[in-house]
DNA sequence: AATTATCCCAACCGCAGCTAC
DNA sequence: AGTAGCTGCGGTTGGGATAAT
């Protein structure tokens, strides 16, 4: 999903690297470095990662410091193996949300075509945000090394969560119509469905920034008092307060995706698992804003 | 015991989104 | 409006640990 860059242009793409590569240490962190970084953040707080290494006396790139803190040193980071319930949650969230490389999956949901951009809420970070103490890197690694292989061994495409060999699951019309390259569409699209929306024009009031603020809001709640109080320069601090209710509603929406999907799988225990996947609250409510409205009317 | 293959995770890299100037 | 700087995200990789031969 990476966009091509134009080499040789004098735009922002020619920005200087995040740190001078000269004299910067790379590779695994030592216990001493960990201690220096943790102590510094404990006293001074995180943020301003670019200058943090110098201030802390570390010969590390700012990005490296941030990554080390976020993925390892943070007090809220949970160590140890992934529990079965966590694994189950990862599977369900991945099936529902996918990652950026499996963006077409989410296209299968009508909501995407109704102007709701999921670009900002897809990804490991969002999945990790629903699993306390786990980092996006950890979830991503666990997925790539364990879960995707498990799915493949079960004949399931880990990207689409559909059978690798659809023939073995019958030859229904639905299967014949199933084409990963062609997004499924609602057989009964609403009258308001417009091609312009399909082309990506946002007509829904639910803007991307609100969703991103949800991620940050959720993350800050998770981080809590771990000295990360400095809002990022690109943060949506003000929105966090103003959109708090929407953030909460979005969180509820996400919870419903998990719960409903779980119920559908239970209901389809002896049926076609894959048919169940096509049903989701997204389809039911059209888009999260509809979901919000629904639940505000029916708390 | 030595060598090779595989697994796994921490860390790196490139890019996007955002704000400030 | 354009540019620079910062942070965060996802994909990828390097290399240590472990298993297999």
PDB file of C-alpha atoms (C1' of nucleotides) in Angstrom, chain A residues 15 47-50 63 66 100-101 122-125 140, chain C residues 2-13 15-16:
ATOM      1  CA  UNK A  15      13.595  15.943   4.112  1.00  0.00           C
ATOM      2  CA  UNK A  47       7.786  13.035  23.404  1.00  0.00           C
ATOM      3  CA  UNK A  48      10.171  15.217  21.390  1.00  0.00           C
ATOM      4  CA  UNK A  49      11.813  11.985  20.384  1.00  0.00           C
ATOM      5  CA  UNK A  50      14.125  13.626  17.905  1.00  0.00           C
ATOM      6  CA  UNK A  63      12.853   6.752  16.400  1.00  0.00           C
ATOM      7  CA  UNK A  66      10.518   5.800  20.803  1.00  0.00           C
ATOM      8  CA  UNK A 100      -3.557  -2.175   5.507  1.00  0.00           C
ATOM      9  CA  UNK A 101      -2.229  -4.809   3.182  1.00  0.00           C
ATOM     10  CA  UNK A 122      -7.260  -0.327   9.778  1.00  0.00           C
ATOM     11  CA  UNK A 123      -4.107  -1.811  11.076  1.00  0.00           C
ATOM     12  CA  UNK A 124      -2.173  -3.473  13.802  1.00  0.00           C
ATOM     13  CA  UNK A 125      -2.247  -0.439  16.008  1.00  0.00           C
ATOM     14  CA  UNK A 140       1.953  -8.100  14.020  1.00  0.00           C
TER      15      UNK A 140
ATOM     16  C1'  DG C   2       4.874  25.657   0.124  1.00  0.00           C
ATOM     17  C1'  DT C   3       8.306  23.736   3.110  1.00  0.00           C
ATOM     18  C1'  DA C   4      10.313  21.732   7.240  1.00  0.00           C
ATOM     19  C1'  DG C   5       9.980  19.043  11.222  1.00  0.00           C
ATOM     20  C1'  DC C   6       7.891  15.586  14.219  1.00  0.00           C
ATOM     21  C1'  DT C   7       5.416  11.471  15.351  1.00  0.00           C
ATOM     22  C1'  DG C   8       3.291   7.189  14.367  1.00  0.00           C
ATOM     23  C1'  DC C   9       2.321   3.198  11.430  1.00  0.00           C
ATOM     24  C1'  DG C  10       3.077  -0.966   8.642  1.00  0.00           C
ATOM     25  C1'  DG C  11       6.282  -3.812   6.075  1.00  0.00           C
ATOM     26  C1'  DT C  12      10.561  -5.863   6.189  1.00  0.00           C
ATOM     27  C1'  DT C  13      14.890  -7.668   7.868  1.00  0.00           C
ATOM     28  C1'  DG C  15      20.442 -12.211  13.789  1.00  0.00           C
ATOM     29  C1'  DG C  16      20.046 -15.013  17.974  1.00  0.00           C
TER      30       DG C  16
END
